[in-house]
CSV table of C-alpha atoms and ligand atoms in Angstrom, one decimal:
chain,number,residue,atom,x,y,z
A,19,UNK,CA,27.7,66.7,10.3
A,20,UNK,CA,29.9,64.5,9.7
A,21,UNK,CA,28.8,62.2,7.0
A,22,UNK,CA,29.8,58.6,8.0
A,23,UNK,CA,31.1,56.2,5.4
A,24,UNK,CA,30.1,52.9,5.5
A,25,UNK,CA,32.3,50.7,2.5
A,26,UNK,CA,29.7,48.0,1.7
A,27,UNK,CA,31.2,45.3,-0.8
A,28,UNK,CA,28.6,44.8,-3.1
A,29,UNK,CA,29.2,40.8,-3.8
A,30,UNK,CA,29.1,40.4,0.5
A,31,UNK,CA,26.8,43.0,1.5
A,32,UNK,CA,27.3,43.9,5.4
A,33,UNK,CA,23.7,43.7,6.7
A,34,UNK,CA,24.5,45.8,10.3
A,35,UNK,CA,25.6,48.7,7.5
A,36,UNK,CA,22.5,48.5,5.8
A,37,UNK,CA,20.7,48.6,8.6
A,38,UNK,CA,22.2,51.7,10.2
A,39,UNK,CA,21.6,53.2,6.7
A,40,UNK,CA,18.5,52.4,6.3
A,41,UNK,CA,17.3,53.8,9.9
A,42,UNK,CA,18.6,57.0,9.0
A,43,UNK,CA,16.1,57.0,5.9
A,44,UNK,CA,13.3,56.1,8.1
A,45,UNK,CA,14.4,58.8,11.0
A,46,UNK,CA,14.1,61.7,8.1
A,47,UNK,CA,17.6,62.0,7.2
A,48,UNK,CA,19.9,61.5,3.8
A,49,UNK,CA,22.0,58.5,3.0
A,50,UNK,CA,24.2,58.6,-0.8
A,51,UNK,CA,24.5,55.0,-2.1
A,52,UNK,CA,25.8,53.5,-5.4
A,53,UNK,CA,23.2,52.4,-8.3
A,54,UNK,CA,24.5,50.6,-11.5
A,55,UNK,CA,24.8,54.1,-13.1
A,56,UNK,CA,25.6,56.3,-10.5
A,57,UNK,CA,25.6,57.3,-7.2
A,58,UNK,CA,22.3,58.5,-5.7
A,59,UNK,CA,21.2,61.0,-3.0
A,60,UNK,CA,18.4,58.8,-1.1
A,61,UNK,CA,15.7,60.3,1.2
A,62,UNK,CA,12.1,58.5,2.3
A,63,UNK,CA,9.9,59.7,-0.7
A,64,UNK,CA,6.9,59.8,1.4
A,65,UNK,CA,8.4,62.2,3.9
A,66,UNK,CA,7.9,65.7,2.7
A,67,UNK,CA,10.6,67.1,5.3
A,68,UNK,CA,13.2,64.7,4.2
A,69,UNK,CA,12.8,65.1,0.8
A,70,UNK,CA,13.2,69.0,1.1
A,71,UNK,CA,16.7,67.9,2.3
A,72,UNK,CA,17.6,66.5,-0.9
A,73,UNK,CA,17.2,69.8,-2.7
A,74,UNK,CA,18.6,71.7,0.4
A,75,UNK,CA,22.1,69.6,0.4
A,76,UNK,CA,22.1,69.5,-3.5
A,77,UNK,CA,21.2,73.4,-3.9
A,78,UNK,CA,19.2,71.9,-6.3
A,79,UNK,CA,16.2,74.6,-7.5
A,80,UNK,CA,12.5,72.7,-6.5
A,81,UNK,CA,11.5,72.8,-9.8
A,82,UNK,CA,13.5,70.0,-10.7
A,83,UNK,CA,11.8,66.5,-9.9
A,84,UNK,CA,13.2,63.3,-8.4
A,85,UNK,CA,13.0,59.9,-9.1
A,86,UNK,CA,11.9,57.3,-6.7
A,87,UNK,CA,13.5,54.2,-6.3
A,88,UNK,CA,11.4,50.9,-5.5
A,89,UNK,CA,13.0,47.5,-4.9
A,90,UNK,CA,10.6,45.8,-7.4
A,91,UNK,CA,7.9,46.2,-9.7
A,92,UNK,CA,5.6,45.2,-7.4
A,93,UNK,CA,5.7,48.2,-5.5
A,94,UNK,CA,4.5,50.6,-8.2
A,95,UNK,CA,1.2,50.7,-6.8
A,96,UNK,CA,2.3,52.5,-4.0
A,97,UNK,CA,3.6,55.4,-6.1
A,98,UNK,CA,1.9,55.5,-9.1
A,99,UNK,CA,-1.6,55.1,-10.7
A,100,UNK,CA,-3.5,54.5,-13.6
A,101,UNK,CA,-0.8,52.1,-14.9
A,102,UNK,CA,-0.6,51.5,-18.2
A,103,UNK,CA,-0.7,47.8,-19.4
A,104,UNK,CA,2.9,48.4,-20.9
A,105,UNK,CA,4.6,48.7,-17.8
A,106,UNK,CA,4.8,45.3,-17.3
A,107,UNK,CA,6.5,44.4,-20.9
A,108,UNK,CA,8.5,47.4,-19.8
A,109,UNK,CA,9.7,46.2,-16.1
A,110,UNK,CA,10.1,42.6,-17.5
A,111,UNK,CA,12.4,43.9,-19.9
A,112,UNK,CA,14.1,45.9,-18.3
A,113,UNK,CA,14.1,46.1,-14.5
A,114,UNK,CA,16.1,45.8,-12.2
A,115,UNK,CA,18.1,48.4,-14.8
A,116,UNK,CA,18.7,51.9,-15.7
A,117,UNK,CA,15.3,52.8,-16.9
A,118,UNK,CA,13.2,55.1,-15.1
A,119,UNK,CA,9.7,55.6,-16.3
A,120,UNK,CA,7.3,58.6,-15.7
A,121,UNK,CA,3.9,57.7,-14.5
A,122,UNK,CA,0.6,59.2,-13.0
A,123,UNK,CA,1.7,60.2,-9.6
A,124,UNK,CA,0.2,57.9,-6.7
A,125,UNK,CA,-1.6,59.9,-4.1
A,126,UNK,CA,1.0,58.9,-1.7
A,127,UNK,CA,4.0,60.7,-3.1
A,128,UNK,CA,4.4,64.0,-1.8
A,129,UNK,CA,4.6,66.9,-4.2
A,130,UNK,CA,8.2,67.7,-3.0
A,131,UNK,CA,8.8,64.9,-4.9
A,132,UNK,CA,7.2,65.7,-8.3
A,133,UNK,CA,8.1,69.2,-8.1
A,134,UNK,CA,4.5,70.1,-8.1
A,135,UNK,CA,3.7,67.7,-10.9
A,136,UNK,CA,0.8,64.6,-11.5
A,137,UNK,CA,3.6,62.7,-12.7
A,138,UNK,CA,5.9,60.5,-10.8
A,139,UNK,CA,9.7,58.9,-12.4
A,140,UNK,CA,10.1,55.6,-10.9
A,141,UNK,CA,13.1,53.1,-11.1
A,142,UNK,CA,14.2,49.7,-9.7
A,143,UNK,CA,18.1,49.9,-9.7
A,144,UNK,CA,20.4,47.0,-10.3
A,145,UNK,CA,22.8,47.4,-8.0
A,146,UNK,CA,22.8,45.1,-4.8
A,147,UNK,CA,23.8,47.9,-2.1
A,148,UNK,CA,21.0,49.9,-3.7
A,149,UNK,CA,18.5,47.1,-3.3
A,150,UNK,CA,19.6,45.7,-0.2
A,151,UNK,CA,19.1,49.6,1.0
A,152,UNK,CA,15.8,50.2,-0.4
A,153,UNK,CA,14.6,46.7,0.6
A,154,UNK,CA,16.0,47.1,4.6
A,155,UNK,CA,14.0,50.6,4.3
A,156,UNK,CA,10.7,49.3,3.3
A,157,UNK,CA,9.9,52.5,2.0
A,158,UNK,CA,10.3,54.0,-1.7
A,159,UNK,CA,13.6,55.9,-2.0
A,160,UNK,CA,13.7,59.7,-3.7
A,161,UNK,CA,17.1,60.1,-5.1
A,162,UNK,CA,18.6,62.1,-7.6
A,163,UNK,CA,22.2,61.9,-8.6
A,164,UNK,CA,24.6,62.6,-5.5
A,165,UNK,CA,26.3,65.9,-6.6
A,166,UNK,CA,25.5,69.3,-6.1
A,167,UNK,CA,23.4,70.9,-8.7
A,168,UNK,CA,25.2,71.7,-12.1
A,169,UNK,CA,27.9,69.5,-11.2
A,170,UNK,CA,28.8,66.0,-12.8
A,171,UNK,CA,26.9,63.2,-11.8
A,172,UNK,CA,29.1,61.0,-8.9
A,173,UNK,CA,30.4,57.8,-9.8
A,174,UNK,CA,32.7,56.7,-6.9
A,175,UNK,CA,32.3,57.4,-3.2
A,176,UNK,CA,35.3,60.2,-3.4
A,177,UNK,CA,33.0,62.1,-6.1
A,178,UNK,CA,30.0,61.9,-3.4
A,179,UNK,CA,32.1,63.1,-0.8
A,180,UNK,CA,33.8,66.0,-2.6
A,181,UNK,CA,30.4,67.5,-3.6
A,182,UNK,CA,28.5,66.1,-0.2
A,183,UNK,CA,30.6,65.8,2.5
A,184,UNK,CA,29.0,67.2,6.2
A,185,UNK,CA,26.0,67.5,4.2
A,186,UNK,CA,24.7,63.8,4.5
A,187,UNK,CA,24.4,61.4,7.6
A,188,UNK,CA,25.6,58.3,5.6
A,189,UNK,CA,27.6,57.4,2.4
A,190,UNK,CA,27.6,53.7,1.1
A,191,UNK,CA,30.7,53.1,-0.1
A,192,UNK,CA,30.1,50.3,-3.0
A,193,UNK,CA,32.7,51.1,-5.4
A,194,UNK,CA,32.7,52.6,-8.8
A,195,UNK,CA,29.6,52.4,-10.9
A,196,UNK,CA,29.0,50.5,-13.9
A,197,UNK,CA,27.3,51.9,-16.0
A,198,UNK,CA,28.5,55.5,-15.6
A,199,UNK,CA,25.8,57.3,-17.3
A,200,UNK,CA,22.3,58.1,-15.4
A,201,UNK,CA,19.1,56.2,-16.5
A,202,UNK,CA,17.1,56.7,-19.6
A,203,UNK,CA,13.9,58.1,-18.6
A,204,UNK,CA,11.0,57.3,-20.4
A,205,UNK,CA,7.6,58.9,-20.1
A,206,UNK,CA,4.3,56.8,-20.4
A,207,UNK,CA,2.0,59.3,-19.9
A,208,UNK,CA,0.4,59.8,-23.5
A,209,UNK,CA,2.9,58.9,-26.4
A,210,UNK,CA,5.9,57.1,-25.1
A,211,UNK,CA,8.5,59.7,-25.5
A,212,UNK,CA,12.7,59.6,-24.4
A,213,UNK,CA,13.0,62.7,-22.0
A,214,UNK,CA,16.8,61.8,-21.1
A,215,UNK,CA,18.7,59.1,-23.1
A,216,UNK,CA,20.7,57.0,-20.6
A,217,UNK,CA,21.7,53.7,-20.0
A,218,UNK,CA,19.0,51.5,-21.6
A,219,UNK,CA,20.0,52.6,-25.2
A,220,UNK,CA,17.2,54.3,-27.8
A,221,UNK,CA,17.1,51.3,-30.1
A,222,UNK,CA,16.5,48.3,-27.2
A,223,UNK,CA,13.2,50.8,-26.1
A,224,UNK,CA,12.2,51.0,-29.9
A,225,UNK,CA,12.5,47.2,-30.4
A,226,UNK,CA,9.5,46.7,-27.9
A,227,UNK,CA,7.9,50.3,-28.6
A,228,UNK,CA,8.6,51.1,-32.1
A,229,UNK,CA,9.9,54.4,-33.1
A,230,UNK,CA,10.4,56.8,-30.3
A,231,UNK,CA,11.0,60.6,-30.3
A,232,UNK,CA,13.9,61.8,-28.1
A,233,UNK,CA,12.8,65.3,-26.3
A,234,UNK,CA,14.1,68.5,-27.7
A,235,UNK,CA,15.3,69.2,-24.4
A,236,UNK,CA,17.9,66.5,-24.6
A,237,UNK,CA,19.6,66.0,-27.8
A,238,UNK,CA,19.4,69.0,-30.7
A,239,UNK,CA,19.6,67.7,-33.6
A,240,UNK,CA,23.5,68.9,-35.0
A,241,UNK,CA,22.3,71.4,-37.4
A,242,UNK,CA,20.3,73.2,-34.8
A,243,UNK,CA,22.9,73.3,-32.3
A,244,UNK,CA,25.2,76.2,-33.4
A,245,UNK,CA,22.0,78.3,-33.9
A,246,UNK,CA,20.3,77.9,-30.2
A,247,UNK,CA,23.6,78.2,-28.0
A,248,UNK,CA,22.9,76.4,-25.3
A,249,UNK,CA,19.5,78.3,-24.7
A,250,UNK,CA,17.4,75.3,-23.4
A,251,UNK,CA,20.3,72.8,-22.2
A,252,UNK,CA,21.4,73.1,-18.6
A,253,UNK,CA,25.1,73.8,-18.4
A,254,UNK,CA,26.4,71.7,-16.1
A,255,UNK,CA,30.1,70.8,-15.3
A,256,UNK,CA,32.8,70.0,-15.5
A,257,UNK,CA,34.3,73.4,-14.1
A,258,UNK,CA,36.1,74.2,-17.4
A,259,UNK,CA,34.5,75.5,-20.7
A,260,UNK,CA,34.4,72.3,-22.8
A,261,UNK,CA,33.6,72.4,-26.7
A,262,UNK,CA,32.0,69.3,-28.5
A,263,UNK,CA,33.4,68.5,-31.5
A,264,UNK,CA,30.9,66.2,-34.0
A,265,UNK,CA,32.2,64.6,-37.4
A,266,UNK,CA,34.4,61.9,-38.4
A,267,UNK,CA,37.1,60.4,-36.7
A,268,UNK,CA,39.7,62.4,-38.8
A,269,UNK,CA,37.5,65.6,-39.5
A,270,UNK,CA,37.3,65.8,-35.4
A,271,UNK,CA,40.8,64.9,-34.4
A,272,UNK,CA,41.8,67.9,-37.0
A,273,UNK,CA,39.8,70.2,-35.5
A,274,UNK,CA,40.8,69.8,-31.8
A,275,UNK,CA,44.3,69.7,-32.3
A,276,UNK,CA,44.4,72.5,-34.0
A,277,UNK,CA,42.5,74.6,-31.7
A,278,UNK,CA,44.5,72.6,-28.7
A,279,UNK,CA,47.7,73.8,-30.2
A,280,UNK,CA,46.2,77.4,-30.7
A,281,UNK,CA,45.5,77.1,-26.8
A,282,UNK,CA,48.7,76.1,-25.8
A,283,UNK,CA,50.7,79.1,-27.9
A,284,UNK,CA,48.2,81.4,-25.7
A,285,UNK,CA,49.5,79.6,-22.8
A,286,UNK,CA,45.9,78.4,-22.0
A,287,UNK,CA,45.9,75.1,-20.4
A,288,UNK,CA,43.5,72.9,-22.9
A,289,UNK,CA,42.0,69.7,-21.6
A,290,UNK,CA,41.5,67.0,-24.6
A,291,UNK,CA,39.0,64.4,-24.3
A,292,UNK,CA,39.5,61.2,-26.5
A,293,UNK,CA,39.4,58.1,-27.5
A,294,UNK,CA,42.3,55.4,-27.5
A,295,UNK,CA,42.1,55.5,-31.6
A,296,UNK,CA,43.0,59.1,-31.2
A,297,UNK,CA,45.9,58.4,-29.6
A,298,UNK,CA,48.5,57.7,-32.2
A,299,UNK,CA,47.8,61.3,-33.4
A,300,UNK,CA,48.4,63.2,-30.3
A,301,UNK,CA,51.8,61.8,-29.7
A,302,UNK,CA,54.7,63.8,-29.3
A,303,UNK,CA,52.3,66.8,-28.5
A,304,UNK,CA,53.0,67.7,-24.7
A,305,UNK,CA,49.1,67.9,-24.3
A,306,UNK,CA,46.4,67.5,-21.3
A,307,UNK,CA,44.8,64.0,-22.8
A,308,UNK,CA,42.4,61.7,-21.5
A,309,UNK,CA,41.3,58.5,-22.4
A,310,UNK,CA,37.7,57.0,-22.2
A,311,UNK,CA,39.0,53.7,-23.9
A,312,UNK,CA,37.8,52.5,-27.3
A,313,UNK,CA,35.2,54.3,-29.7
A,314,UNK,CA,34.4,51.2,-30.3
A,315,UNK,CA,33.4,49.9,-26.9
A,316,UNK,CA,30.9,52.6,-25.5
A,317,UNK,CA,30.2,50.8,-22.4
A,318,UNK,CA,33.7,51.9,-21.5
A,319,UNK,CA,33.1,55.1,-22.2
A,320,UNK,CA,30.1,55.7,-20.7
A,321,UNK,CA,31.7,54.4,-17.5
A,322,UNK,CA,34.8,56.5,-17.7
A,323,UNK,CA,33.1,59.8,-19.0
A,324,UNK,CA,32.4,61.7,-15.9
A,325,UNK,CA,35.5,60.6,-14.1
A,326,UNK,CA,37.4,61.6,-17.0
A,327,UNK,CA,36.2,65.2,-17.0
A,328,UNK,CA,36.9,65.2,-13.2
A,329,UNK,CA,40.2,64.3,-13.9
A,330,UNK,CA,40.5,67.0,-16.5
A,331,UNK,CA,39.1,69.5,-14.1
A,332,UNK,CA,41.4,68.2,-11.2
A,333,UNK,CA,44.4,68.7,-13.3
A,334,UNK,CA,43.7,72.6,-14.0
A,335,UNK,CA,42.4,72.1,-17.7
A,336,UNK,CA,41.3,76.0,-18.0
A,337,UNK,CA,39.4,74.7,-21.4
A,338,UNK,CA,38.1,71.3,-22.4
A,339,UNK,CA,37.9,69.9,-26.1
A,340,UNK,CA,35.8,66.7,-26.3
A,341,UNK,CA,35.0,64.6,-29.6
A,342,UNK,CA,31.9,63.2,-30.1
A,343,UNK,CA,31.0,59.3,-29.9
A,344,UNK,CA,28.0,59.2,-32.7
A,345,UNK,CA,24.4,58.3,-31.7
A,346,UNK,CA,24.0,54.6,-31.5
A,347,UNK,CA,23.5,53.0,-28.6
A,348,UNK,CA,25.1,54.4,-25.8
A,349,UNK,CA,26.4,57.2,-27.8
A,350,UNK,CA,23.0,58.9,-27.9
A,351,UNK,CA,23.4,59.2,-23.9
A,352,UNK,CA,27.5,60.2,-24.0
A,353,UNK,CA,26.3,62.6,-26.6
A,354,UNK,CA,23.4,64.4,-24.4
A,355,UNK,CA,25.8,64.9,-21.9
A,356,UNK,CA,28.5,66.3,-23.5
A,357,UNK,CA,26.5,68.7,-25.4
A,358,UNK,CA,24.9,69.7,-22.1
A,359,UNK,CA,28.4,69.9,-20.5
A,360,UNK,CA,29.5,72.1,-23.1
A,361,UNK,CA,26.0,74.2,-22.9
A,362,UNK,CA,25.8,74.6,-26.6
A,363,UNK,CA,29.6,75.1,-27.6
A,364,UNK,CA,29.5,72.4,-30.5
A,365,UNK,CA,31.3,72.6,-33.2
A,366,UNK,CA,30.1,70.4,-36.3
A,367,UNK,CA,33.3,69.7,-38.6
A,368,UNK,CA,33.0,69.4,-42.3
A,369,UNK,CA,33.8,65.8,-43.3
A,370,UNK,CA,37.4,66.0,-44.8
A,371,UNK,CA,39.0,63.5,-47.1
A,372,UNK,CA,38.2,60.5,-44.6
A,373,UNK,CA,40.6,57.2,-44.6
A,374,UNK,CA,38.9,55.8,-42.2
B,8,TXA,O1,20.5,56.8,-12.9
B,8,TXA,C1,19.8,57.8,-12.8
B,8,TXA,O2,18.3,58.2,-13.2
B,8,TXA,C2,20.3,58.7,-11.1
B,8,TXA,C3,20.6,57.2,-10.3
B,8,TXA,C4,20.4,57.8,-8.7
B,8,TXA,O3,19.2,56.5,-10.4
B,8,TXA,N1,19.1,59.7,-10.9
B,8,TXA,C5,19.3,60.9,-11.5
B,8,TXA,O4,18.8,61.6,-10.8
B,8,TXA,O5,19.9,60.8,-12.4
B,8,TXA,P1,18.6,62.8,-11.4
B,8,TXA,O6,17.6,64.0,-10.2
B,8,TXA,O7,19.6,63.7,-11.1
B,8,TXA,O8,17.5,63.3,-12.6
B,8,TXA,C6,16.3,62.7,-13.0
B,8,TXA,C7,16.0,63.2,-13.9
B,8,TXA,C8,15.6,65.0,-14.2
B,8,TXA,O9,15.8,65.1,-15.7
B,8,TXA,C9,14.6,64.9,-13.6
B,8,TXA,O10,14.2,66.1,-14.4
B,8,TXA,C10,13.8,64.1,-14.3
B,8,TXA,O11,14.8,62.7,-14.2
B,8,TXA,N2,12.6,63.7,-13.8
B,8,TXA,C11,12.2,63.4,-12.7
B,8,TXA,N3,10.9,63.1,-12.3
B,8,TXA,C12,10.5,63.6,-13.5
B,8,TXA,C13,9.1,63.5,-13.8
B,8,TXA,N4,7.5,63.7,-13.1
B,8,TXA,N5,8.6,64.1,-15.6
B,8,TXA,C14,9.6,64.3,-16.1
B,8,TXA,N6,11.2,64.0,-15.8
B,8,TXA,C15,11.1,63.5,-14.6
B,9,MG,MG1,21.4,64.5,-11.7
């Protein structure tokens, strides 16, 4: 099957392309589309056969449940039941936007979507192309990130094609995504708990909900990392093995730079994922370097994170050394993604005499 690509300007949406894509969804097909976080791989969430095709196209194991996308919180009753009163508060603050809520599953949602479970993950995306598509289809849209299982989430149309060309009917190209990391997944079944840090910060949620726990399967406390090398962590791309350095800026720099020079001496092509502030310390070294922006500007870091990792892979890096960006705000989601990419290879560098 050839994948048809429609280029859709988010500020002047081509209604004909949206109608054609919605028609594909309603006839059981797969459509990749931009959301504000990453590109999603969509199917009609109420069509079990269509949903199964998502798992096949992604080569995703059936035990990993999907997020259902709605155009408005008013549609929540179509996919969830026993909706806690808290939800209207959360929706008012964060929808449309990068927050996914886990709720009791509505009877019409096939078990294929929820991996057999009695809960369903739901969000209302903020991207105009996503909204137009879901609205035109008139059904809830199940959509995981539009990558093959085990790879990085796609933040532009080319990333989607790299993984899924020929496996999906349509790709709506709406340009690069804005947030760059996936949505925050918050369970509201029982005590609220963050299952996956993402585009809505822990602090923003805690301002409304009070102190929240972050699931251990997500970001482990740094002390535990070396003792549990990736046991619970899903390893995913980049293709090159990645090592994450956590510590003060100067301690991280000293550690990854000496390691990079060691690799260089043994003729191994090493790629560095750094911040703008690190660049002066790398000047004059003949190293493969990608910066994701200023460490003070985590929105930019999150937006550029996955494409920077893909760029290092594309440049042939045999190993990637990445710096950390702390756990404040979007830092927590960035830490989570880098920790997973590292598959537990995390080095906590003791503080040096730090000057900054
Ligand atoms: O930003 C995003 O969330 C993107 C865009 C496309 O919306 N989607 C995305 O989907 O990242 P995916 O499938 O790559 O990640 C969904 C996450 C997985 O970690 C999955 O285990 C979790 O949400 N999830 C889905 N349904 C769940 C449920 N019922 N209970 C607990 N976790 C669930
Ligand atoms: Mg994913």
